[in-house]
């Protein structure tokens, strides 16, 4: 027994090696079979998992969009439903398809709509930019704060969602109006003699815009900043970069995914927003969302409203597609 | 006559009284709350040295390095580079560069841009940046990878990007935090020599942090052994290995046998030490700091013990009889665990000079261990 242990390279050891070989091989066969089964299961599951969102998109986005598009090619009539039908039998024998492009033509010709579209883009852009600047500072602060208070700070960011959006807008009206809390306070301390007109101005609109959309900016920014490797900042300083340079050359480029996601999440809903400009905005802050609402409910011109919606969608989808295309190409380059 | 081949010179500036240290650390302490990570460290490092900070995980090596780079401020103490006090200077103005343990390569920049980053911050002109980057790439043999992104590189290549990025700045001192820890064994050994080569070529002072004693022994001109934030011993690899001054250093670097005993008698050339762990008295070389009656530890490295089955003629001193309890074959040598009658275990290693020997020592053999008094070290 001892003799065997003595010389490591002896006979029994070699035999043991040979004996081990076949078992290893059969284990390999077995695992290949199992892998095959697994991959089959995986594929079915993957199909289901991917299929559900597609089905969802089909039912609740694509089909409604087709209806809206169809209505946009009709004419407004006083009836129920209030638009002409696309396909009609004429004289009982001829099938006529009526595609009416008047609505789109109107959108092009009437400056009113063009201005509203441009105005919406401008307001959404400014609001997004303000959100980005304020949100970046806040997200950076939260990501660099102590782990123990980080969750509390994040909770505070999300907290407003727990009350109704309308309620929060009304609260802002209470703050900003001529007899609101801010004006009363400033009057009381003698800082001003006359209340400052804040309600129904661009200022009020932007304040509420930023207030409403800020969390959508902070959360994706926070998640990229929090993951960022601090040693990269140290390496940058070590190589001679002042803090500002480090921020511009390391922090910002590495948080680009968060910046883009945050801007999308703010810009897209902001363009179509209609509650905020209607409730706190001035008379000249005509946004496309408000116009859509008016056409639909006040004028009951469903076809025109639908055309407005379709054009708006194109405005929003095209940049999104461009971004997707760009990021896919970027990834393709990395892989 | 010119020398045929450039030879490594082996200067020892720390022995020269007229030489001024290039980097001087004066009683630097770093506390995190109540915890002392670095405890009153004093170090003098000379120009062109490849100095190793060696210690176990969590002993404060990285913290000390980060103080030198400027990422942590010392709670107490100061340090000087080339006579200039660095304590108050921000990291981006210090003439030192660091190679991070995680490499910290910018993932959004190509290899080339990573290396150029520090040069651009120095405000060098474009053509100058270009030549320096090319030099750097050549130095670490990455010229054909200049346009790659970091994630397209292997671990070893990333390590060299990090090295080049720090080196092109021509720092006065380069700090390397576990530079080879993430590489596999073969690559690590190869890279060790490349690192030494580069350091020698450029003449930049290197401070290398490592927990791997073999790496420290191979690389460095001198080693500082650290434990719990304190420096236990500073010396050349030979000094540290052959003359450990404390039980910690002796045990941390390689393995060693320590016999506890009392100095029984002091002779003209030697001392006689009586130990309860051994059958006979131990003889050690005379040392003026040792007095009769003192409690000391007599330490001897496993490879300095001669192991034999034959009974030696003289058995007055330094001869132990024991039974082989265990032995391991490592290839180039065999290691034995020998149990003495007192229960004390002694480690012995001996080279395998012959591939096969009939008289191989094996389990349960009775063996005799002997050694020269000059090979022992006294540990107080
Ligand atoms: N920022 C910090 N806050 C609190 N403790 C720290 C900090 N950095 C390091 N330490 C502690 O200091 C000790 C030494 O750490 P370090 O220098 O990284 O050790 P190592 O020798 O392994 O590089 C460790 O116990 C570590 O937990
Ligand atoms: Mg460390």
XYZ file of C-alpha atoms and ligand atoms in Angstrom:
743
model
C 0.000 0.000 0.000
C 2.663 2.356 1.046
C 4.793 1.463 -1.952
C 1.998 2.704 -4.168
C 1.863 6.043 -2.509
C 5.580 6.381 -2.661
C 6.119 6.887 -6.366
C 3.544 9.145 -7.907
C 4.148 7.984 -11.467
C 3.664 4.303 -10.817
C 1.498 1.703 -12.483
C -1.758 1.909 -10.547
C -1.947 5.622 -11.130
C -1.645 5.173 -14.883
C -4.371 2.544 -14.858
C -6.586 4.895 -12.965
C -6.103 7.477 -15.690
C -7.120 5.036 -18.406
C -10.189 3.986 -16.460
C -11.222 7.587 -16.132
C -11.293 8.219 -19.843
C -14.455 6.356 -21.003
C -16.631 7.779 -18.221
C -15.544 11.228 -19.187
C -16.549 10.584 -22.771
C -20.023 9.279 -21.929
C -20.558 12.227 -19.642
C -19.783 14.444 -22.579
C -22.378 12.698 -24.775
C -24.948 12.981 -22.074
C -24.321 16.671 -21.578
C -24.610 17.318 -25.327
C -28.038 15.690 -25.311
C -29.086 17.731 -22.355
C -27.821 20.912 -23.970
C -29.913 20.120 -27.038
C -33.030 19.662 -24.911
C -32.262 22.809 -23.004
C -31.758 24.828 -26.138
C -35.063 23.561 -27.522
C -36.840 24.545 -24.347
C -35.019 27.826 -24.359
C -36.107 28.530 -27.881
C -39.785 27.911 -27.179
C -39.643 30.001 -24.071
C -37.810 32.732 -25.827
C -40.486 32.723 -28.507
C -43.207 33.151 -25.901
C -41.341 35.781 -23.951
C -40.561 37.817 -27.047
C -44.008 37.221 -28.497
C -46.002 38.725 -25.647
C -44.705 42.281 -26.015
C -45.098 42.052 -29.783
C -48.699 40.945 -29.382
C -49.230 43.768 -26.929
C -47.774 46.288 -29.357
C -49.948 44.920 -32.142
C -53.172 45.113 -30.139
C -52.676 48.374 -28.325
C -50.402 50.352 -30.556
C -50.382 49.200 -34.138
C -54.117 48.449 -34.619
C -55.289 51.683 -32.956
C -52.771 53.534 -35.074
C -54.209 51.978 -38.229
C -57.677 53.162 -37.167
C -56.428 56.645 -36.445
C -54.642 56.727 -39.776
C -57.790 55.576 -41.495
C -59.842 58.305 -39.841
C -57.260 60.910 -40.803
C -57.982 60.138 -44.443
C -61.718 60.759 -44.040
C -63.917 63.850 -44.005
C -65.701 65.298 -41.047
C -69.483 64.951 -41.157
C -72.241 65.417 -38.640
C -73.112 61.857 -37.971
C -72.209 59.004 -35.773
C -69.335 58.248 -36.116
C -68.460 61.769 -37.209
C -66.442 60.903 -40.307
C -67.024 59.464 -43.755
C -66.177 55.868 -44.333
C -63.194 54.927 -46.399
C -64.895 52.296 -48.493
C -68.391 52.733 -49.806
C -70.696 51.130 -52.352
C -71.891 53.584 -54.925
C -75.102 52.675 -56.797
C -74.915 49.254 -55.250
C -72.448 47.995 -57.842
C -69.352 50.190 -57.674
C -66.932 49.999 -54.792
C -65.302 53.342 -54.205
C -62.364 54.014 -51.968
C -62.234 57.605 -50.794
C -58.827 58.756 -49.624
C -59.125 62.366 -48.635
C -55.848 64.201 -48.061
C -57.455 67.534 -47.219
C -56.577 67.243 -43.563
C -52.893 66.841 -44.240
C -53.017 69.650 -46.760
C -54.626 71.855 -44.156
C -51.891 71.045 -41.667
C -49.327 72.102 -44.239
C -51.114 75.244 -45.362
C -52.348 76.616 -42.083
C -49.501 78.354 -40.225
C -51.458 77.805 -37.062
C -50.564 74.115 -37.040
C -46.965 74.573 -38.147
C -46.439 77.076 -35.356
C -48.025 74.737 -32.847
C -45.764 71.881 -33.935
C -42.630 74.015 -33.788
C -43.720 75.471 -30.478
C -44.219 71.991 -29.039
C -40.772 70.911 -30.170
C -39.215 74.069 -28.765
C -40.941 73.788 -25.393
C -40.139 70.088 -25.141
C -36.522 70.791 -26.066
C -36.075 73.549 -23.477
C -37.837 71.475 -20.816
C -35.622 68.479 -21.637
C -32.488 70.598 -21.438
C -33.509 72.049 -18.062
C -34.346 68.556 -16.814
C -30.972 67.291 -18.047
C -28.972 69.970 -16.248
C -30.896 69.792 -12.985
C -31.325 66.015 -13.216
C -27.633 65.392 -13.875
C -26.620 67.351 -10.807
C -29.164 65.549 -8.653
C -28.371 62.093 -10.048
C -24.638 62.697 -9.583
C -25.223 63.829 -6.030
C -27.339 60.787 -5.218
C -24.906 58.361 -6.864
C -21.998 59.804 -4.869
C -23.842 59.988 -1.556
C -23.412 57.469 1.244
C -25.012 54.106 0.531
C -27.164 54.438 3.636
C -28.987 57.600 2.508
C -28.945 56.822 -1.218
C -32.168 54.813 -1.115
C -33.935 57.502 0.892
C -32.966 60.113 -1.698
C -34.181 57.891 -4.534
C -37.438 57.351 -2.709
C -37.875 61.109 -2.441
C -37.418 61.373 -6.207
C -40.169 58.822 -6.834
C -42.462 59.983 -4.027
C -44.483 62.541 -6.099
C -45.781 59.690 -8.256
C -47.839 58.537 -5.319
C -50.227 61.450 -5.670
C -52.338 62.317 -8.688
C -50.653 64.295 -11.411
C -53.545 66.757 -11.671
C -53.441 67.335 -7.952
C -49.779 68.232 -8.190
C -50.428 70.682 -11.040
C -53.158 72.330 -8.954
C -50.714 72.538 -6.065
C -48.350 74.458 -8.322
C -51.174 76.758 -9.321
C -51.696 77.436 -5.639
C -48.022 78.289 -5.304
C -47.657 80.432 -8.412
C -50.912 82.371 -8.687
C -51.166 86.108 -7.952
C -52.604 85.396 -4.533
C -50.563 82.264 -4.152
C -48.112 81.348 -1.466
C -45.012 82.689 -3.194
C -46.485 86.095 -4.009
C -48.026 86.445 -0.567
C -44.733 85.607 1.050
C -42.789 88.091 -1.058
C -45.411 90.772 -0.366
C -45.329 90.060 3.350
C -41.578 90.505 3.635
C -41.820 93.649 1.517
C -39.661 92.347 -1.296
C -42.305 93.374 -3.861
C -45.274 95.810 -3.877
C -47.244 94.146 -6.630
C -47.771 90.443 -7.079
C -45.612 89.038 -9.869
C -47.590 87.527 -12.699
C -46.343 83.973 -12.842
C -49.432 81.935 -13.673
C -50.238 81.652 -17.387
C -46.685 82.487 -18.426
C -43.938 80.420 -20.036
C -42.124 80.524 -16.729
C -44.916 78.698 -14.901
C -45.200 76.225 -17.741
C -41.497 75.372 -17.677
C -41.463 75.090 -13.900
C -44.269 72.556 -13.966
C -42.786 70.756 -16.960
C -39.439 70.334 -15.236
C -41.106 69.383 -11.980
C -43.208 66.736 -13.694
C -40.574 65.130 -15.879
C -37.502 65.399 -13.641
C -37.801 61.881 -12.143
C -37.777 60.372 -15.641
C -34.433 62.069 -16.192
C -32.932 61.309 -12.802
C -33.587 57.577 -12.705
C -31.754 56.487 -15.884
C -28.932 58.968 -15.191
C -28.584 57.669 -11.675
C -28.375 54.093 -12.828
C -25.473 54.803 -15.202
C -23.645 57.106 -12.796
C -23.999 54.701 -9.909
C -22.417 51.870 -11.902
C -19.485 53.998 -13.007
C -16.092 52.823 -11.825
C -14.624 55.498 -9.531
C -11.102 54.369 -10.340
C -11.599 55.823 -13.839
C -12.013 59.250 -12.263
C -8.928 58.689 -10.181
C -6.998 57.520 -13.237
C -8.024 60.678 -15.052
C -6.872 62.889 -12.175
C -3.697 60.851 -11.936
C -2.950 61.534 -15.585
C -3.197 65.250 -14.976
C -6.839 66.128 -15.650
C -8.451 68.783 -13.497
C -11.893 67.885 -12.105
C -13.744 69.790 -14.861
C -11.750 68.018 -17.583
C -12.389 64.664 -15.950
C -16.091 65.431 -15.891
C -16.183 66.377 -19.567
C -13.874 63.664 -20.921
C -14.736 60.719 -18.695
C -17.951 61.173 -16.722
C -20.135 62.624 -19.466
C -19.137 60.241 -22.295
C -19.532 57.227 -20.026
C -22.973 58.353 -18.871
C -24.183 58.861 -22.469
C -26.592 55.881 -22.368
C -28.264 57.424 -19.316
C -28.354 60.873 -20.903
C -29.984 59.563 -24.072
C -32.504 57.396 -22.226
C -33.418 60.250 -19.881
C -33.820 62.761 -22.721
C -36.061 60.368 -24.640
C -38.196 59.708 -21.592
C -38.687 63.450 -21.097
C -38.781 64.767 -24.637
C -41.300 62.333 -26.136
C -44.107 62.777 -23.592
C -43.318 66.504 -23.309
C -43.997 67.125 -27.004
C -47.512 65.714 -26.751
C -48.268 67.130 -23.314
C -51.486 69.115 -23.117
C -52.518 69.339 -19.467
C -49.631 71.534 -18.346
C -49.836 74.154 -21.135
C -53.645 74.283 -20.802
C -53.649 74.739 -17.060
C -50.653 76.950 -16.344
C -49.356 78.095 -19.756
C -50.013 81.442 -21.377
C -52.411 81.997 -24.288
C -49.586 81.964 -26.840
C -48.092 78.742 -25.620
C -50.095 76.750 -28.133
C -48.874 73.210 -28.085
C -49.879 70.468 -30.410
C -51.343 68.311 -27.670
C -53.730 71.043 -26.681
C -54.673 71.595 -30.316
C -55.366 67.921 -30.755
C -57.617 67.985 -27.729
C -59.503 71.026 -29.006
C -60.048 69.579 -32.482
C -61.223 66.324 -31.058
C -63.552 67.439 -28.285
C -64.424 71.062 -28.999
C -64.732 70.960 -32.787
C -65.499 67.257 -33.046
C -63.360 67.185 -36.176
C -62.070 63.652 -35.744
C -60.345 63.365 -39.137
C -58.334 66.559 -38.618
C -57.449 65.549 -35.049
C -56.325 62.170 -36.353
C -54.125 63.789 -38.974
C -52.559 65.952 -36.239
C -51.895 62.814 -34.211
C -50.334 60.953 -37.139
C -47.971 63.804 -37.939
C -47.054 64.115 -34.264
C -46.275 60.432 -34.124
C -43.992 60.750 -37.133
C -42.210 63.638 -35.432
C -41.580 61.451 -32.399
C -40.884 58.123 -34.017
C -38.333 59.346 -36.543
C -35.776 60.596 -33.976
C -36.316 57.449 -31.953
C -35.650 55.283 -34.994
C -32.527 57.267 -35.777
C -31.291 56.734 -32.248
C -32.000 53.009 -32.411
C -30.216 52.757 -35.715
C -27.247 54.689 -34.386
C -26.920 52.648 -31.200
C -27.321 49.366 -33.084
C -24.521 50.412 -35.406
C -22.386 51.393 -32.422
C -22.923 48.000 -30.832
C -22.194 46.309 -34.114
C -18.882 48.088 -34.205
C -17.948 46.964 -30.702
C -18.818 43.312 -31.097
C 37.985 47.399 -24.973
C 34.265 47.833 -24.869
C 32.081 45.487 -22.911
C 30.480 42.934 -25.187
C 27.137 43.108 -23.541
C 25.372 45.642 -21.414
C 25.343 44.290 -17.886
C 22.865 45.159 -15.194
C 24.651 47.243 -12.658
C 23.564 46.708 -9.123
C 24.011 49.957 -7.259
C 23.005 50.101 -3.651
C 22.359 53.792 -2.991
C 20.785 53.061 0.381
C 24.218 52.014 1.647
C 25.798 55.276 0.510
C 25.738 57.866 3.281
C 26.081 60.795 0.834
C 23.152 59.733 -1.315
C 19.890 61.635 -0.706
C 16.617 59.704 -0.852
C 14.443 60.599 -3.856
C 11.182 59.866 -2.138
C 10.919 60.338 1.575
C 7.927 59.266 3.630
C 7.914 60.671 7.130
C 5.742 58.993 9.743
C 2.658 58.800 7.545
C -0.485 57.586 9.298
C -3.918 57.011 7.801
C -6.996 56.390 9.896
C -10.436 55.402 8.650
C -12.508 56.315 11.693
C -10.988 54.300 14.541
C -9.211 51.919 12.225
C -5.559 52.621 11.478
C -4.833 51.434 7.949
C -1.307 52.890 7.762
C 0.618 53.297 10.987
C 3.564 55.750 11.227
C 5.304 54.587 8.097
C 8.798 55.880 7.406
C 10.439 55.071 4.082
C 13.348 56.359 2.094
C 13.405 55.342 -1.530
C 16.251 56.192 -3.885
C 16.244 57.242 -7.510
C 15.939 54.370 -9.961
C 14.894 51.837 -7.364
C 12.300 49.149 -7.949
C 10.863 49.133 -4.489
C 8.278 46.578 -3.363
C 5.680 46.970 -0.651
C 4.949 43.408 0.372
C 2.229 42.309 2.735
C -0.913 40.265 3.128
C -4.319 41.407 1.976
C -5.673 44.348 3.968
C -2.352 45.365 5.511
C -2.574 48.883 4.074
C -0.318 48.663 1.004
C -2.872 50.120 -1.409
C -3.792 52.825 1.070
C -0.158 53.914 1.339
C 0.132 53.968 -2.442
C -3.073 55.983 -2.755
C -1.688 58.511 -0.284
C 1.379 58.894 -2.511
C -0.837 59.346 -5.588
C -3.027 61.847 -3.760
C -6.337 59.962 -3.649
C -6.245 59.732 0.127
C -4.967 62.369 2.494
C -2.718 61.185 5.271
C -4.132 61.727 8.756
C -0.612 62.579 9.896
C 2.851 62.856 8.417
C 4.212 64.129 5.148
C 6.204 62.970 2.176
C 8.679 64.510 -0.197
C 9.663 63.798 -3.775
C 13.002 65.232 -4.828
C 12.874 67.434 -1.745
C 9.439 68.930 -2.499
C 6.626 68.445 0.007
C 3.774 66.719 -1.817
C 1.247 66.565 0.989
C -0.879 69.512 -0.182
C -0.546 69.017 -3.940
C -3.659 67.670 -5.725
C -3.300 64.374 -7.622
C -3.424 66.037 -11.051
C -0.359 68.104 -10.285
C 1.827 65.434 -8.718
C 4.839 64.153 -10.661
C 3.770 60.585 -9.961
C 1.596 58.224 -11.940
C -0.252 55.169 -10.843
C -1.031 51.900 -12.513
C -4.278 50.746 -10.979
C -4.967 47.228 -9.829
C -8.101 47.226 -11.996
C -6.047 48.963 -14.739
C -8.793 51.659 -14.942
C -8.453 51.962 -18.716
C -11.030 54.323 -20.210
C -13.481 51.954 -21.922
C -14.742 54.573 -24.390
C -11.318 55.375 -25.826
C -9.062 53.381 -28.123
C -5.680 52.147 -26.893
C -4.042 55.083 -28.623
C -6.375 57.651 -27.061
C -5.908 56.104 -23.634
C -2.163 56.518 -23.892
C -2.459 60.033 -25.323
C -4.840 61.134 -22.560
C -2.213 62.114 -20.021
C 0.006 63.755 -22.632
C -2.829 65.964 -23.872
C -3.448 67.073 -20.289
C 0.180 68.219 -20.160
C -0.532 70.502 -23.108
C 1.940 68.860 -25.472
C 1.682 69.674 -29.172
C -0.102 67.205 -31.448
C 2.988 65.842 -33.228
C 4.744 65.468 -29.902
C 1.811 63.542 -28.444
C 1.881 61.336 -31.505
C 5.553 60.447 -31.207
C 5.317 59.830 -27.482
C 2.281 57.577 -27.970
C 4.128 55.617 -30.637
C 7.110 55.280 -28.325
C 4.853 54.053 -25.561
C 3.109 51.543 -27.807
C 6.443 50.218 -28.977
C 7.765 49.934 -25.457
C 4.937 47.602 -24.442
C 4.733 45.927 -27.878
C 1.195 47.020 -28.651
C 1.796 49.004 -31.846
C -0.543 46.881 -33.942
C -3.352 47.263 -31.388
C -3.351 51.074 -31.355
C -6.844 51.427 -32.798
C -8.497 48.734 -30.686
C -10.962 49.402 -27.925
C -10.009 48.104 -24.451
C -12.667 45.382 -24.414
C -11.096 43.867 -27.529
C -7.857 43.199 -25.644
C -6.767 40.299 -23.467
C -5.965 40.831 -19.792
C -2.244 40.937 -20.473
C -2.668 43.504 -23.220
C -4.876 45.669 -21.020
C -2.217 45.526 -18.343
C 0.334 46.825 -20.845
C -1.969 49.640 -21.958
C -2.239 50.730 -18.344
C 1.534 50.575 -18.001
C 2.183 52.525 -21.202
C -0.395 55.162 -20.294
C 1.407 55.866 -17.031
C 4.925 55.596 -18.449
C 4.562 57.998 -21.378
C 4.100 60.808 -18.878
C 7.693 60.193 -17.710
C 6.709 60.402 -14.039
C 9.325 60.863 -11.355
C 7.823 57.913 -9.531
C 5.573 55.205 -10.941
C 3.235 53.528 -8.489
C 2.028 50.049 -9.413
C -0.761 48.432 -7.415
C -0.579 44.655 -7.799
C 0.407 45.046 -11.459
C 0.584 41.333 -12.197
C -2.093 39.947 -9.892
C -4.699 39.487 -12.632
C -2.417 37.554 -14.987
C -1.993 33.781 -15.074
C 1.198 32.250 -13.706
C 3.148 31.836 -16.941
C 2.302 35.301 -18.218
C 3.056 36.752 -14.810
C 6.563 35.350 -14.819
C 7.227 36.633 -18.325
C 5.774 40.051 -17.526
C 7.880 40.327 -14.373
C 11.016 40.353 -16.446
C 9.533 42.744 -19.004
C 8.641 45.099 -16.179
C 12.174 44.950 -14.784
C 13.568 45.519 -18.247
C 11.397 48.585 -18.861
C 12.205 49.995 -15.454
C 15.912 49.558 -16.073
C 15.716 51.106 -19.550
C 13.793 54.182 -18.430
C 15.418 54.584 -15.036
C 12.105 55.615 -13.475
C 11.643 54.912 -9.777
C 9.028 52.184 -9.339
C 7.058 51.419 -6.221
C 5.289 48.105 -6.625
C 2.643 46.808 -4.271
C 2.261 43.055 -4.107
C 1.103 40.276 -1.831
C 3.157 37.697 -3.724
C 6.512 37.177 -2.026
C 8.062 35.410 -5.010
C 7.150 38.344 -7.221
C 8.618 40.781 -4.725
C 11.832 38.761 -4.456
C 12.255 38.562 -8.235
C 11.434 42.168 -9.047
C 12.780 44.423 -6.434
C 15.929 46.162 -5.406
C 14.499 46.414 -1.916
C 11.401 45.180 -0.154
C 9.391 46.679 2.686
C 7.410 44.017 4.498
C 4.160 45.380 5.909
C 1.778 44.017 8.481
C -1.284 45.713 9.942
C -0.277 49.098 8.616
C 3.267 48.929 9.999
C 6.545 48.346 8.210
C 8.146 45.280 9.751
C 11.408 45.205 7.831
C 13.121 46.921 4.925
C 15.903 45.289 2.973
C 17.112 43.630 -0.186
C 15.431 40.340 -1.108
C 18.469 38.479 0.233
C 18.427 40.413 3.508
C 14.751 39.772 4.026
C 15.031 36.083 3.251
C 18.303 35.278 4.972
C 18.064 37.645 7.916
C 14.441 38.074 8.927
C 14.272 40.274 11.994
C 10.923 39.203 13.311
C 8.779 36.122 13.559
C 6.293 37.762 11.186
C 8.822 38.374 8.422
C 10.399 34.958 8.907
C 7.069 33.196 8.519
C 5.691 35.464 5.810
C 8.611 35.074 3.421
C 9.017 31.415 2.536
C 8.819 28.852 5.319
C 11.071 28.511 8.297
C 11.583 26.388 11.417
C 11.920 28.230 14.702
C 13.226 26.518 17.857
C 12.482 28.363 21.081
C 15.282 28.269 23.630
C 17.475 29.973 26.225
C 21.106 31.007 25.733
C 22.973 28.636 28.031
C 26.541 29.578 27.423
C 28.499 32.145 25.397
C 31.767 30.945 23.869
C 34.392 32.940 22.009
C 32.919 32.266 18.558
C 29.442 31.068 19.334
C 26.556 30.717 21.743
C 25.016 27.481 22.969
C 21.246 27.477 23.085
C 19.211 24.994 25.076
C 15.786 24.153 23.747
C 13.141 21.840 25.098
C 12.058 21.105 21.555
C 15.349 19.509 20.527
C 17.356 16.582 21.882
C 20.710 18.359 21.666
C 21.859 21.913 22.196
C 21.912 24.331 19.305
C 24.993 26.226 18.260
C 24.724 29.695 16.766
C 27.333 32.221 15.637
C 28.469 34.760 18.172
C 26.536 38.003 18.226
C 27.393 40.792 20.649
C 23.740 41.658 21.200
C 22.952 38.218 22.622
C 23.438 37.589 26.331
C 23.497 34.440 28.376
C 20.152 33.590 29.917
C 18.174 35.381 27.207
C 15.120 33.775 25.615
C 15.551 33.592 21.847
C 14.238 31.807 18.770
C 16.694 29.955 16.562
C 15.386 29.957 12.987
C 16.521 27.817 10.083
C 15.159 27.570 6.529
C 14.050 24.111 5.309
C 16.555 24.026 2.426
C 19.490 24.717 4.740
C 18.919 21.515 6.698
C 20.672 18.380 5.556
C 18.555 15.251 5.809
C 20.032 11.768 5.906
C 19.207 8.245 7.060
C 22.777 7.701 8.133
C 23.639 8.518 11.696
C 26.269 11.292 11.835
C 29.467 10.715 13.846
C 29.257 13.792 15.985
C 25.959 14.491 17.633
C 26.785 17.239 20.158
C 25.172 20.178 18.396
C 22.641 20.887 15.654
C 21.746 17.258 15.123
C 18.153 16.158 15.400
C 16.695 12.699 15.081
C 13.122 12.327 13.899
C 10.598 10.353 11.919
C 9.348 11.318 8.452
C 5.627 11.933 8.838
C 4.878 13.235 5.394
C 6.611 14.056 2.218
C 5.750 15.865 -0.941
C 7.281 15.666 -4.379
C 7.261 19.067 -6.073
C 9.382 18.171 -9.075
C 12.525 20.135 -8.578
C 12.567 19.329 -4.892
C 10.999 17.198 -2.222
C 9.721 18.546 1.054
C 9.609 16.485 4.227
C 7.783 16.967 7.492
C 9.873 15.399 10.222
C 8.508 14.834 13.724
C 10.956 15.118 16.622
C 10.504 13.116 19.856
C 9.377 16.337 21.552
C 6.457 16.536 19.087
C 7.967 19.495 17.224
C 7.520 19.348 13.442
C 10.490 20.331 11.282
C 10.212 21.173 7.576
C 13.091 20.099 5.373
C 13.462 20.440 1.636
C 16.085 18.909 -0.585
C 16.668 19.036 -4.314
C 15.911 15.974 -6.443
C 19.223 15.614 -8.129
C 18.654 12.120 -9.437
C 15.536 11.065 -11.231
C 15.300 7.775 -9.417
C 17.088 6.770 -6.291
C 16.783 3.429 -4.530
C 17.572 4.947 -1.200
C 14.848 7.503 -1.319
C 13.710 8.680 2.087
C 10.117 7.760 2.657
C 7.309 7.591 5.198
C 8.173 6.486 8.718
C 11.921 6.488 8.019
C 14.111 7.590 10.888
C 16.244 10.486 9.676
C 18.955 12.779 11.020
C 18.843 16.505 10.448
C 21.998 18.606 10.573
C 22.961 22.162 9.631
C 25.788 24.690 9.858
C 25.554 27.239 12.691
C 26.176 30.034 10.146
C 22.873 29.247 8.433
C 20.704 29.971 11.448
C 19.094 33.277 12.257
C 18.333 34.511 15.733
C 14.911 35.981 16.273
C 14.241 37.828 19.492
N -12.107 54.114 2.181
C -11.954 53.260 3.197
N -12.761 53.331 4.276
C -12.603 52.477 5.317
N -11.673 51.522 5.393
C -10.832 51.390 4.356
C -10.924 52.247 3.216
N -9.963 51.892 2.339
C -9.305 50.856 2.899
N -9.823 50.558 4.116
C -9.335 49.517 5.027
O -7.960 49.684 5.209
C -7.301 48.437 5.239
C -6.160 48.408 4.243
O -6.687 48.432 2.945
P -5.755 48.346 1.683
O -4.726 49.390 1.766
O -6.629 48.358 0.491
O -5.115 46.906 1.856
P -4.161 46.107 0.876
O -2.886 45.969 1.626
O -4.821 44.787 0.677
O -4.027 46.868 -0.397
C -8.354 47.375 4.955
O -8.677 46.747 6.166
C -9.521 48.150 4.429
O -10.722 47.569 4.846
Mg -4.691 46.378 -2.394
